[in-house]
PDB file of C-alpha atoms and ligand atoms in Angstrom:
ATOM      1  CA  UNK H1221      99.190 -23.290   5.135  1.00 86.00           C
ATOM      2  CA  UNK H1222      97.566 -23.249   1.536  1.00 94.00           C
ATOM      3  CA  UNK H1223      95.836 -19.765   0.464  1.00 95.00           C
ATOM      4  CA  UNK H1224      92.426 -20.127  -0.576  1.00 97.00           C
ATOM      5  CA  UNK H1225      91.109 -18.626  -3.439  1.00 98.00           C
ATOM      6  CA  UNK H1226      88.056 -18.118  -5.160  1.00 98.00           C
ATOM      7  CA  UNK H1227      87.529 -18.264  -9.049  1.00 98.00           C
ATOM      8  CA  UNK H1228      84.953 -18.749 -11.389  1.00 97.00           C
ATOM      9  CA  UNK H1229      84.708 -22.044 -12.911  1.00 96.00           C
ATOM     10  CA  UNK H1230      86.686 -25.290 -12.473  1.00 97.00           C
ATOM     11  CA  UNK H1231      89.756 -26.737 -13.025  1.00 96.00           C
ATOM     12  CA  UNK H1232      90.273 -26.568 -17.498  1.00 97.00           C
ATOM     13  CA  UNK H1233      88.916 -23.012 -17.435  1.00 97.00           C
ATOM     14  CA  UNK H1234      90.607 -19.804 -18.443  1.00 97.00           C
ATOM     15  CA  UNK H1235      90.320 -18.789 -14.601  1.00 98.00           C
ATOM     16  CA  UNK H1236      92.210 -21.816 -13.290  1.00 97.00           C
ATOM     17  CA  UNK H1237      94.785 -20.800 -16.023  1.00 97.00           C
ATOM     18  CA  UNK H1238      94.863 -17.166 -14.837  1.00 97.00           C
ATOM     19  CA  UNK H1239      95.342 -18.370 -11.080  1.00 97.00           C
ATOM     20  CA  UNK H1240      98.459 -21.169 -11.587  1.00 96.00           C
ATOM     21  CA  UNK H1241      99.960 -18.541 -13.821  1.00 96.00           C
ATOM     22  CA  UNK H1242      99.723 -16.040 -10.856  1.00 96.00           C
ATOM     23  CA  UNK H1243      99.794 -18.074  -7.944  1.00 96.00           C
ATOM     24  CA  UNK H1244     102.132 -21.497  -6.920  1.00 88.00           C
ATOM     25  CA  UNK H1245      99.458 -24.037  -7.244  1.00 87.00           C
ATOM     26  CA  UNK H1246     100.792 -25.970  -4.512  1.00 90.00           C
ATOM     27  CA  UNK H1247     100.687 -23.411  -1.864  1.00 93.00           C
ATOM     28  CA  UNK H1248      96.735 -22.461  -3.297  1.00 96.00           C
ATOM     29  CA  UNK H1249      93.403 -23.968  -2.100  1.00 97.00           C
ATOM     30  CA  UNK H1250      91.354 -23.066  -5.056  1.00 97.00           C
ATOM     31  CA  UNK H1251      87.508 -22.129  -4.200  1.00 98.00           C
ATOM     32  CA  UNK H1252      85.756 -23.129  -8.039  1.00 98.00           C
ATOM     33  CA  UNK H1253      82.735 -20.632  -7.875  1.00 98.00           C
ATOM     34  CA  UNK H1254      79.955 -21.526 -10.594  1.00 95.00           C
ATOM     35  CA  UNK H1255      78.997 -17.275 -10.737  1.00 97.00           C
ATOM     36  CA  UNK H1256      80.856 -14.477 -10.102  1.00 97.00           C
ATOM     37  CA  UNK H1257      78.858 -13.101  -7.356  1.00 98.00           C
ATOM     38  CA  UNK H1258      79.812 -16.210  -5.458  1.00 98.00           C
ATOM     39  CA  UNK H1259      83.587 -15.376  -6.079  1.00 98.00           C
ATOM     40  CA  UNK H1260      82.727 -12.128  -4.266  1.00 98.00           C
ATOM     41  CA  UNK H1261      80.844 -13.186  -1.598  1.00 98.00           C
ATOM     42  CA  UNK H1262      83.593 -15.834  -0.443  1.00 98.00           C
ATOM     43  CA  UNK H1263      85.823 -13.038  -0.376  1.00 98.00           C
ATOM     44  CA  UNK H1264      83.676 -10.623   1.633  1.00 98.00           C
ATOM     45  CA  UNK H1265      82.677 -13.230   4.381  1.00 98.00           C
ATOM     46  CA  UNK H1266      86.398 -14.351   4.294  1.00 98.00           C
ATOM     47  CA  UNK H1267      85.850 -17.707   3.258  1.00 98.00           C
ATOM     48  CA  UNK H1268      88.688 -16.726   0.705  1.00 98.00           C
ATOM     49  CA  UNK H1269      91.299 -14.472   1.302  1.00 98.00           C
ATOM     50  CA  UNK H1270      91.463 -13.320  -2.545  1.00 98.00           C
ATOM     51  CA  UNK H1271      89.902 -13.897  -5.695  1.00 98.00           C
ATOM     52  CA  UNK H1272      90.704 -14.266  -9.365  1.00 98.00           C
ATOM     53  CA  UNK H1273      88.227 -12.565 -11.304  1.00 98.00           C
ATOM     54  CA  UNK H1274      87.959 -11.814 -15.258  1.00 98.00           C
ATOM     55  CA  UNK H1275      87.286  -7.998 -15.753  1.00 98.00           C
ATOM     56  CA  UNK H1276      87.785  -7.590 -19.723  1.00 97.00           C
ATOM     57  CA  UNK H1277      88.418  -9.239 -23.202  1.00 95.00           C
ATOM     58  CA  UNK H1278      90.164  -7.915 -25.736  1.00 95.00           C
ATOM     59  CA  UNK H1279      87.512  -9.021 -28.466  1.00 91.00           C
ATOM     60  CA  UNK H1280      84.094  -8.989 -25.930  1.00 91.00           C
ATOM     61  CA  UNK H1281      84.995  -5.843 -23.738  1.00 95.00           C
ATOM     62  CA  UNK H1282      84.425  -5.300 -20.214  1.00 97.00           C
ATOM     63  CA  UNK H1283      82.331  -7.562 -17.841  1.00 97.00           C
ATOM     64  CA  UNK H1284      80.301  -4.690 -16.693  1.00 97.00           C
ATOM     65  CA  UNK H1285      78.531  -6.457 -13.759  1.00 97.00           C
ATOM     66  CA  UNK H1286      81.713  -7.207 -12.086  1.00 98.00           C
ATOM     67  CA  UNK H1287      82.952  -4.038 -11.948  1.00 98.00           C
ATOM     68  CA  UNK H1288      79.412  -3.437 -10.050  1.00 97.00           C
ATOM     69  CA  UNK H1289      80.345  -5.731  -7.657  1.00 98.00           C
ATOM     70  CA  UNK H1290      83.565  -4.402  -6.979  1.00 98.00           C
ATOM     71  CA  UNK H1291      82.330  -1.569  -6.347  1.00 97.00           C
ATOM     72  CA  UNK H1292      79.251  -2.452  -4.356  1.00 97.00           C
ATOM     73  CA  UNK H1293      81.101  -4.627  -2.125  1.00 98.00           C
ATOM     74  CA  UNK H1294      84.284  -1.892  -1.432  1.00 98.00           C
ATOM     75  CA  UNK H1295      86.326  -4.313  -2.560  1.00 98.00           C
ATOM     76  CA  UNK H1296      90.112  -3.838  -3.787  1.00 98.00           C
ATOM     77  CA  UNK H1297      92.363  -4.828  -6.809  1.00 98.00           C
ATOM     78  CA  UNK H1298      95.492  -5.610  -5.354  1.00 98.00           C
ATOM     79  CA  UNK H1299      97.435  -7.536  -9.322  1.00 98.00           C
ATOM     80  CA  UNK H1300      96.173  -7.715 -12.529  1.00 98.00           C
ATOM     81  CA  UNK H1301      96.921 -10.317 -15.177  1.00 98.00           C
ATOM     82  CA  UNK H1302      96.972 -10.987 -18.727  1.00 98.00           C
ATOM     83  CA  UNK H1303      96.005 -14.431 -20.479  1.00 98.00           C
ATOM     84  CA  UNK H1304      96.110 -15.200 -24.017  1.00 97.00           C
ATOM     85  CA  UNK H1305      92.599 -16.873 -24.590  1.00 97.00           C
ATOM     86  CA  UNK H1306      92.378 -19.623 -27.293  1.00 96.00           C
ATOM     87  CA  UNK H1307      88.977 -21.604 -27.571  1.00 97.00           C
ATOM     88  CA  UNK H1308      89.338 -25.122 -29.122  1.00 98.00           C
ATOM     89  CA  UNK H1309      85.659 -26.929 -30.312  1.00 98.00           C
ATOM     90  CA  UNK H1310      85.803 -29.891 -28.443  1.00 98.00           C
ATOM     91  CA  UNK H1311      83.418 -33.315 -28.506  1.00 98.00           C
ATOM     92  CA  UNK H1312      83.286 -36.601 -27.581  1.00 98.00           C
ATOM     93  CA  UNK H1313      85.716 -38.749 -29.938  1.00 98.00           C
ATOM     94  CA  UNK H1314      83.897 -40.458 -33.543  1.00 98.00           C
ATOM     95  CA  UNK H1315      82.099 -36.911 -34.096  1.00 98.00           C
ATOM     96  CA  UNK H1316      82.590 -34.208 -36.382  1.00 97.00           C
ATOM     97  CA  UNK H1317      81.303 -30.662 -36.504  1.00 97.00           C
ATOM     98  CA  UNK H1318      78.503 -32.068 -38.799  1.00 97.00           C
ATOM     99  CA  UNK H1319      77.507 -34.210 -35.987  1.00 98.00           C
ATOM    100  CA  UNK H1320      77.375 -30.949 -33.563  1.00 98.00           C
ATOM    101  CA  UNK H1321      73.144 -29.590 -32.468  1.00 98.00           C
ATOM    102  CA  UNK H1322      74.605 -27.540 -29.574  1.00 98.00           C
ATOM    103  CA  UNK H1323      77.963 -25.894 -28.418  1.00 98.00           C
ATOM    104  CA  UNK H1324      77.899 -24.767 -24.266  1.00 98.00           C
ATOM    105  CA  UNK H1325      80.679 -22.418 -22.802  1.00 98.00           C
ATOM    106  CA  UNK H1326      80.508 -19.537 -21.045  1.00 96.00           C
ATOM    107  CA  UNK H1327      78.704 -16.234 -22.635  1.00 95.00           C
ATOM    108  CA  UNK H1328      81.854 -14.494 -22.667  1.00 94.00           C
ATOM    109  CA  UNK H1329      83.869 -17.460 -24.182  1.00 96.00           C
ATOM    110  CA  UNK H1330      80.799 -17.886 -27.002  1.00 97.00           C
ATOM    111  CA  UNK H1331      81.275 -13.852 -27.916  1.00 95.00           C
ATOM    112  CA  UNK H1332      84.973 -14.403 -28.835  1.00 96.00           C
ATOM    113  CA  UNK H1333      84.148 -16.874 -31.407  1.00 97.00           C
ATOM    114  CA  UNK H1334      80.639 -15.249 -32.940  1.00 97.00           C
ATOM    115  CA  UNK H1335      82.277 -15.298 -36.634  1.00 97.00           C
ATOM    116  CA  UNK H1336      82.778 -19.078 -36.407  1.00 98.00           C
ATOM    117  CA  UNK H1337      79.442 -20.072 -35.234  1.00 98.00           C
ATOM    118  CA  UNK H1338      77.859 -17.222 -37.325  1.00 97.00           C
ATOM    119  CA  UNK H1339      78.685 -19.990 -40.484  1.00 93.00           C
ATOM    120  CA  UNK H1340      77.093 -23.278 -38.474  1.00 95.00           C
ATOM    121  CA  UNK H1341      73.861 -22.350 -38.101  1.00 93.00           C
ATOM    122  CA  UNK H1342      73.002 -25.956 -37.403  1.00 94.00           C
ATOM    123  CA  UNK H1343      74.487 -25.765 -33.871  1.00 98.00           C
ATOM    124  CA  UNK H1344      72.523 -23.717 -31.177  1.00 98.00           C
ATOM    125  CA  UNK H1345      74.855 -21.521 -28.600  1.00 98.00           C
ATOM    126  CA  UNK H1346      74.059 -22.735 -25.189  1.00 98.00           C
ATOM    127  CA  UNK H1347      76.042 -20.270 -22.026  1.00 97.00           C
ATOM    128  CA  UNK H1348      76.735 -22.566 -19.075  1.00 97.00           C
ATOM    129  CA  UNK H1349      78.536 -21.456 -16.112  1.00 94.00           C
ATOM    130  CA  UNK H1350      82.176 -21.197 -17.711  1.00 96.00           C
ATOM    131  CA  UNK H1351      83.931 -23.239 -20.476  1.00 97.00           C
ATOM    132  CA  UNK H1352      85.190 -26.401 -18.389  1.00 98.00           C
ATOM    133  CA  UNK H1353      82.203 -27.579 -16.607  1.00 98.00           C
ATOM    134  CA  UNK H1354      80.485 -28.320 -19.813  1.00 98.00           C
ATOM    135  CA  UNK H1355      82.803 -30.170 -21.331  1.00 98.00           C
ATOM    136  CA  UNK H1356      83.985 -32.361 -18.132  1.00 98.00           C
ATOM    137  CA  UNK H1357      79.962 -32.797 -17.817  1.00 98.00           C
ATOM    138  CA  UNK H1358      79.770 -34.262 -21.730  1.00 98.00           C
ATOM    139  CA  UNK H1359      83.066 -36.323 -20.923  1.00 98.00           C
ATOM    140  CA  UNK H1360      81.635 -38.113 -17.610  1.00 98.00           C
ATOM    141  CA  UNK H1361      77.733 -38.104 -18.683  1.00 98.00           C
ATOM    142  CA  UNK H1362      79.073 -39.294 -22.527  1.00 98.00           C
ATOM    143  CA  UNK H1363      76.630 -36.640 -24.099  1.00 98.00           C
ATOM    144  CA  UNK H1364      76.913 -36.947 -27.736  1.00 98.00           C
ATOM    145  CA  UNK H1365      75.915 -34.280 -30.167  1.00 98.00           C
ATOM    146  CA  UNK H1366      77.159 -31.605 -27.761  1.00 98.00           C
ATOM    147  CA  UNK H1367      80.374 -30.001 -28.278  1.00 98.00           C
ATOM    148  CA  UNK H1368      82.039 -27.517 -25.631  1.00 98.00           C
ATOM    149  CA  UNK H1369      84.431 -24.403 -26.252  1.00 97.00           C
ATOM    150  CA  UNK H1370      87.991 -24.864 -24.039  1.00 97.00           C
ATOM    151  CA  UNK H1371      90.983 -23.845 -23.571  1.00 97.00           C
ATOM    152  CA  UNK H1372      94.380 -24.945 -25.421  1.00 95.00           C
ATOM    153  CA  UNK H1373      95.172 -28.177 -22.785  1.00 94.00           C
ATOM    154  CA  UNK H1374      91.413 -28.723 -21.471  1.00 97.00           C
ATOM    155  CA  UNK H1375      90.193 -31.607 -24.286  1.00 98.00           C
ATOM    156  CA  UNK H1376      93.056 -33.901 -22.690  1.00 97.00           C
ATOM    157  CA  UNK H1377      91.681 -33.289 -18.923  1.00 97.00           C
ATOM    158  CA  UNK H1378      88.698 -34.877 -19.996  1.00 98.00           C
ATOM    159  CA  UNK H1379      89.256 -37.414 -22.896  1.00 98.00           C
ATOM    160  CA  UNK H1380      87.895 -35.080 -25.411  1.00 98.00           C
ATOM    161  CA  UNK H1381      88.470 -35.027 -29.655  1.00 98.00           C
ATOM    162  CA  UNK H1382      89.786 -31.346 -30.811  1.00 98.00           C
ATOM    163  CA  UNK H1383      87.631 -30.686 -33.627  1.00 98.00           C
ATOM    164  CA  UNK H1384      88.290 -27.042 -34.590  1.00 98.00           C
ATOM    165  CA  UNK H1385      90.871 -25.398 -32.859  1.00 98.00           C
ATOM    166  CA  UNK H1386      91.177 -21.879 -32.141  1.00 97.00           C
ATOM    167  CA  UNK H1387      87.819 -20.904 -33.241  1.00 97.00           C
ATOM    168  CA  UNK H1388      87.969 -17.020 -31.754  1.00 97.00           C
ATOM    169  CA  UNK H1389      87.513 -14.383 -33.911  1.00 96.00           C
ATOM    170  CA  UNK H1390      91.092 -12.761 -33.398  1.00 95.00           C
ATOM    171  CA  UNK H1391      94.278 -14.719 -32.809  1.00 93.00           C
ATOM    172  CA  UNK H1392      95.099 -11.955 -30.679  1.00 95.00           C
ATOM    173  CA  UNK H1393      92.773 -13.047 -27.823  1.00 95.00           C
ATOM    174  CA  UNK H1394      93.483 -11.688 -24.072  1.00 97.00           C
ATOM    175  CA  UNK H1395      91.489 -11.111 -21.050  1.00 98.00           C
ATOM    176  CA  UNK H1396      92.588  -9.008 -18.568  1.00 98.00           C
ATOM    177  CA  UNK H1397      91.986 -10.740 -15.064  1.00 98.00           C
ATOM    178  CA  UNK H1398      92.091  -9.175 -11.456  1.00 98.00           C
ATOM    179  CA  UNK H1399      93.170 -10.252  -8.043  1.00 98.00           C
ATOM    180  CA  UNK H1400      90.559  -8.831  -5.419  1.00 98.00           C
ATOM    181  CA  UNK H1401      90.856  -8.358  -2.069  1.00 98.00           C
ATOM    182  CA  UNK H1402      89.504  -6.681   0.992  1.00 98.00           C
ATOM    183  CA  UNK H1403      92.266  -4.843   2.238  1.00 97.00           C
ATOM    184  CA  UNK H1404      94.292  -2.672  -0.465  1.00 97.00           C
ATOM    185  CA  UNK H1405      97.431  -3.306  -2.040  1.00 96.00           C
ATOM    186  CA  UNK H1406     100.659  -1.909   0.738  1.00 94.00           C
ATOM    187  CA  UNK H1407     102.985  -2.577  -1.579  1.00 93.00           C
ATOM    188  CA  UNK H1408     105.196   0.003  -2.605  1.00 90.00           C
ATOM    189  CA  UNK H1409     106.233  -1.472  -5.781  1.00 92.00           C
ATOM    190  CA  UNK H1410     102.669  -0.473  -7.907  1.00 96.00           C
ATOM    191  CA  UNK H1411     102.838   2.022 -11.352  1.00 97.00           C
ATOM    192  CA  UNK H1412      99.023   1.461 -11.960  1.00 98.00           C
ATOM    193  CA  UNK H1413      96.221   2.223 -10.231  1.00 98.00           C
ATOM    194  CA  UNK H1414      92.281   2.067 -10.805  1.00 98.00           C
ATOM    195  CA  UNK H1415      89.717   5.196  -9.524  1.00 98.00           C
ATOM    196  CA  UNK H1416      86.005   5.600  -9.866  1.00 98.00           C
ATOM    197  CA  UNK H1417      83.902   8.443  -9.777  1.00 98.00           C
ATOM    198  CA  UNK H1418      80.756  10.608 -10.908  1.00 97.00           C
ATOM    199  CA  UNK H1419      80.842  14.315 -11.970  1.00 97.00           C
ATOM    200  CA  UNK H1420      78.407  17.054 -12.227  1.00 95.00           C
ATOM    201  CA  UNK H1421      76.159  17.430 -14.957  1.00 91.00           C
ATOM    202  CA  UNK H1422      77.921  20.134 -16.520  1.00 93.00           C
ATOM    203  CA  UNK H1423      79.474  20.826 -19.646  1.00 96.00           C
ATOM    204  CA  UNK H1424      83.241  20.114 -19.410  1.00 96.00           C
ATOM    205  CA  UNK H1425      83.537  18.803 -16.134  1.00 97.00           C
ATOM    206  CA  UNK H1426      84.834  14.933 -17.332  1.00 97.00           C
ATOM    207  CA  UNK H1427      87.339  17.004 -19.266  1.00 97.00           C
ATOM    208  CA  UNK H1428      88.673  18.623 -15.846  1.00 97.00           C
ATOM    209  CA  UNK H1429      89.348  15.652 -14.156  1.00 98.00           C
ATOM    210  CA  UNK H1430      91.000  14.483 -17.358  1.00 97.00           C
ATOM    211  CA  UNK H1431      93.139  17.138 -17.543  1.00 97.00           C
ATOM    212  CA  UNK H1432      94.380  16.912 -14.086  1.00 97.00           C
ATOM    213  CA  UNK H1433      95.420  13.292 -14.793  1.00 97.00           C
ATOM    214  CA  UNK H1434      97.493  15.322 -18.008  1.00 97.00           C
ATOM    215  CA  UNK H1435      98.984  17.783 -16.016  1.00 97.00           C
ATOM    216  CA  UNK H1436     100.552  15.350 -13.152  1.00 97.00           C
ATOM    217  CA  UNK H1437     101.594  12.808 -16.133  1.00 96.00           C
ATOM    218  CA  UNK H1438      99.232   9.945 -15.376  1.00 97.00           C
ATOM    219  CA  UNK H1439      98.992   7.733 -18.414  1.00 97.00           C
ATOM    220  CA  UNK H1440      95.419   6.917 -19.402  1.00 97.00           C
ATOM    221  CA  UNK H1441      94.850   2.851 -20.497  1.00 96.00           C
ATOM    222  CA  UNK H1442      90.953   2.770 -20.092  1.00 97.00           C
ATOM    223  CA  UNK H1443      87.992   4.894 -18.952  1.00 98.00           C
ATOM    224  CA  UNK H1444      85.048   3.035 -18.406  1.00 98.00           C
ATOM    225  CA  UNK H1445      81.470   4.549 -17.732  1.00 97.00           C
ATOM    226  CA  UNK H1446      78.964   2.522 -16.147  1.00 97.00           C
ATOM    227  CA  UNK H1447      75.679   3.131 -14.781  1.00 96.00           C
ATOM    228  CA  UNK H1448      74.663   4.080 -11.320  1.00 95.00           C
ATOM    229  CA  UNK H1449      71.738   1.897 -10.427  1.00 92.00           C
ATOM    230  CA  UNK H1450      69.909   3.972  -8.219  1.00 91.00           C
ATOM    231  CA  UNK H1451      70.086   7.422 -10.084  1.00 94.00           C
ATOM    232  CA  UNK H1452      68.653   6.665 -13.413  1.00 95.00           C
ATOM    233  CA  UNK H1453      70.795   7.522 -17.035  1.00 95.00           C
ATOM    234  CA  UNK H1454      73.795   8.869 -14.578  1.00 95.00           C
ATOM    235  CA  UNK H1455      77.163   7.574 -14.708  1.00 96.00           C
ATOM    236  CA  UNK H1456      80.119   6.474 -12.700  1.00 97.00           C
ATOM    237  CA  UNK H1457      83.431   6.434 -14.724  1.00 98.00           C
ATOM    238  CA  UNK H1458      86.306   3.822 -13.746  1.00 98.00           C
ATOM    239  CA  UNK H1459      89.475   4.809 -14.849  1.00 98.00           C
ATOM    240  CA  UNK H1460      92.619   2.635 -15.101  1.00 98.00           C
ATOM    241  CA  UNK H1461      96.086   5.193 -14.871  1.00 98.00           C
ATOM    242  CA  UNK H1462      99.817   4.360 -14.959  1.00 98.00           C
ATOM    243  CA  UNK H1463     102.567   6.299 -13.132  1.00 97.00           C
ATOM    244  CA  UNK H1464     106.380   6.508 -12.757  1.00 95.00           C
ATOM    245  CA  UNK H1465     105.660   8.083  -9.249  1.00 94.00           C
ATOM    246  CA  UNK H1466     103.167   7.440  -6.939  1.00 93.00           C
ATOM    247  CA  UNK H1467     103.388  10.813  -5.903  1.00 94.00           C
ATOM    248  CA  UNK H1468     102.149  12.337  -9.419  1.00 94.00           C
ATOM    249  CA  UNK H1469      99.439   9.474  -9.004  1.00 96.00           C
ATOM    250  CA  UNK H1470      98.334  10.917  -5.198  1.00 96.00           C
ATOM    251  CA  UNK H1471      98.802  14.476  -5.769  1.00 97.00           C
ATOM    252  CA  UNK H1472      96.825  13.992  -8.996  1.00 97.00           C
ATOM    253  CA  UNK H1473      93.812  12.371  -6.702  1.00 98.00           C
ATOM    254  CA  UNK H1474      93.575  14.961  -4.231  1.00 98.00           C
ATOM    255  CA  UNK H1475      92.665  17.482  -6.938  1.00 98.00           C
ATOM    256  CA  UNK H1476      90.500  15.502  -8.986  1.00 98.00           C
ATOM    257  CA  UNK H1477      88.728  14.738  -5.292  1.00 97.00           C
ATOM    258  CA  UNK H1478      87.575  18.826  -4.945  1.00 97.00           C
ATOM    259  CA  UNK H1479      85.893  18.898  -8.861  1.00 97.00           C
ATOM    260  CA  UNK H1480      84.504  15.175  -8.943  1.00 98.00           C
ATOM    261  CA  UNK H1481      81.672  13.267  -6.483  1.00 97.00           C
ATOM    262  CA  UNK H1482      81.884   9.937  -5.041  1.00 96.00           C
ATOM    263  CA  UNK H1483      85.597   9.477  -6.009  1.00 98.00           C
ATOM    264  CA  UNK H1484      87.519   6.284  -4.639  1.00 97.00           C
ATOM    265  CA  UNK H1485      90.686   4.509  -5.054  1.00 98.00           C
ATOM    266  CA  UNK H1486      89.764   0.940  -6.230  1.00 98.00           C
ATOM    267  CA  UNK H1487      93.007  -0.423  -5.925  1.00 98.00           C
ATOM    268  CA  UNK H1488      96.917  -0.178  -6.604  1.00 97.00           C
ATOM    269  CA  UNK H1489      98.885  -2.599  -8.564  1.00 98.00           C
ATOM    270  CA  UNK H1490     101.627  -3.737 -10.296  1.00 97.00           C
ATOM    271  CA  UNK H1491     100.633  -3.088 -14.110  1.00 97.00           C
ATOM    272  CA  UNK H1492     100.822  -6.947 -15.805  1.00 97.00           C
ATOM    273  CA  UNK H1493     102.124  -7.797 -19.092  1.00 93.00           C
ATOM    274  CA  UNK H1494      99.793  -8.112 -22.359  1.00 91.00           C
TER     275      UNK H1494
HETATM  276  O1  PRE O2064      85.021 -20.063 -18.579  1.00 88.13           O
HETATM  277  C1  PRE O2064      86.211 -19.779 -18.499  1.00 88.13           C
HETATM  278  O2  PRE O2064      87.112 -20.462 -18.970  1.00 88.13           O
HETATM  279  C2  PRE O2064      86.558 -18.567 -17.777  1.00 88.13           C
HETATM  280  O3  PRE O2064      87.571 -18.523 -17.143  1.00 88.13           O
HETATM  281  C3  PRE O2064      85.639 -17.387 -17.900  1.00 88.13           C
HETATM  282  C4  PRE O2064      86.052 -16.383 -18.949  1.00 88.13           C
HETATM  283  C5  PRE O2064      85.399 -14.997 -18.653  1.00 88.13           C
HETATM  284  O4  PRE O2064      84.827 -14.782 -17.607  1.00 88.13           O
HETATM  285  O5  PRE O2064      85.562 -14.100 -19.503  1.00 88.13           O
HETATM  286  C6  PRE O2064      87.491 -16.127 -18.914  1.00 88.13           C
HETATM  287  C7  PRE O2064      88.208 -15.915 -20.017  1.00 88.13           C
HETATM  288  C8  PRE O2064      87.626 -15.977 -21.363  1.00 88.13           C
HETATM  289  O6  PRE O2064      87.485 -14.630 -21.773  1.00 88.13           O
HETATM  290  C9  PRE O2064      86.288 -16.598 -21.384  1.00 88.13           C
HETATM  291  C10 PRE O2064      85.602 -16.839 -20.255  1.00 88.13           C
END
């Protein structure tokens, strides 16, 4: 029996890449979710027994709201991956980028390439759902003057003309996706590991819990702070940590438990490759 699960866009988007990369596409039933809160909600009614979700780009930064929705929903990170993004301009064929009034892709996808659109001011930046629904859209409707931002691959799904390619503003281009689940990771195989939580309102108290991470040799990749919704300029930090031994990693969460509020294990993983 096939796995389902859910991702955000369609088949020719950077998510579709991240999940055949992950996942044998044979043995996958792929759930194309036009927003992300859709993703999520398959996966919390069960409808999909995972999800491939984009957390972070190495040019645009983190996708705040999903991290929300993690969180919100208790749900778990069980494998993170890391995809080289390149965005190609694509049209229909017979067109230039002269020809070009608007370019569609997804928000995050129209970020990574500000520089190159910041010199066409004759095309207006359009965000549709992600960056392969617009341009299978201008392929079957045969919508001329609109060009569409792809990946390397997706102009030949749909008949499309390349007409500038790899139009980010950095050739080194990756976005960090994540596999979520509802139950957590069992594996024993995981060196990484992701925890939230909120401190007091006290001087030195983030530096604590930092220094516990120090002391029980828990390498620090990211610390993200992002708002609580309901408790007005406070803030919930989500840190990502790598460890040789999951031991350091638990021992080191029991103490930073007793000196932090809120704090929760979002998920353990096997730490992926940039
Ligand atoms: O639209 C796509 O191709 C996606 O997979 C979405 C998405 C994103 O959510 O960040 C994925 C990778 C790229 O960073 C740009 C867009």
């Amino acid at each position: 029996m096939k796995t389902k699960i859910a991702l955000q866009g369609i088949k020719g988007s950077n998510h579709y890449k991240a999940l055949t990369e992950l996942f044998n596409e044979k043995g996958v039933d792929a759930l194309e979710c036009t927003t992300f809160q859709r993703l999520i909600s398959a996966v919390v009614t069960g409808e999909s027994e995972k999800a491939v979700m984009a957390i972070e780009n190495s040019i645009a930064g983190s996708i705040l709201p999903n991290y929300r929705l993690i969180l919100d929903h208790q749900l778990q990170i069980t494998a993170e991956y890391y995809l080289n993004i390149s965005h190609n301009l694509v049209a229909l064929p017979g067109q230039d980028l002269e020809d070009l009034v608007e370019v569609k892709s997804h928000q995050m996808a129209l970020h990574q390439c500000s520089d190159f659109f910041s010199n066409q001011l004759h095309i207006n930046l359009i965000e549709d759902v992600d960056t392969a629904l617009p341009a299978q859209i201008i392929a079957q409707q045969q919508i001329f003057g609109v060009g569409a931002l792809v990946p390397k691959g997706t102009a030949e799904l749909f008949n499309l003309k390349v007409i500038a390619e790899d139009v980010q503003n950095n050739s080194l281009n990756e976005t960090r996706f994540v596999v979520i689940e509802k139950q957590a990771n069992t594996n024993p195989d995981v060196d990484k590991t992701t925890i939230q939580f909120e401190i007091a309102h006290e001087s030195g108290s983030l530096a604590k819990v930092l220094n516990k991470m120090a002391e029980h040799e828990l390498n620090l990749s990211k610390i993200q702070s992002i708002p609580i919704p309901n408790d007005i300029w406070r803030y919930a930090f989500i840190v990502d940590v790598s460890f040789s031994n999951p031991v350091h990693f638990q021992k080191a969460f029991s103490e930073i438990s007793k000196i932090s509020i809120n704090p929760t294990c979002v998920g353990q993983y096997k730490s992926g490759k940039s």
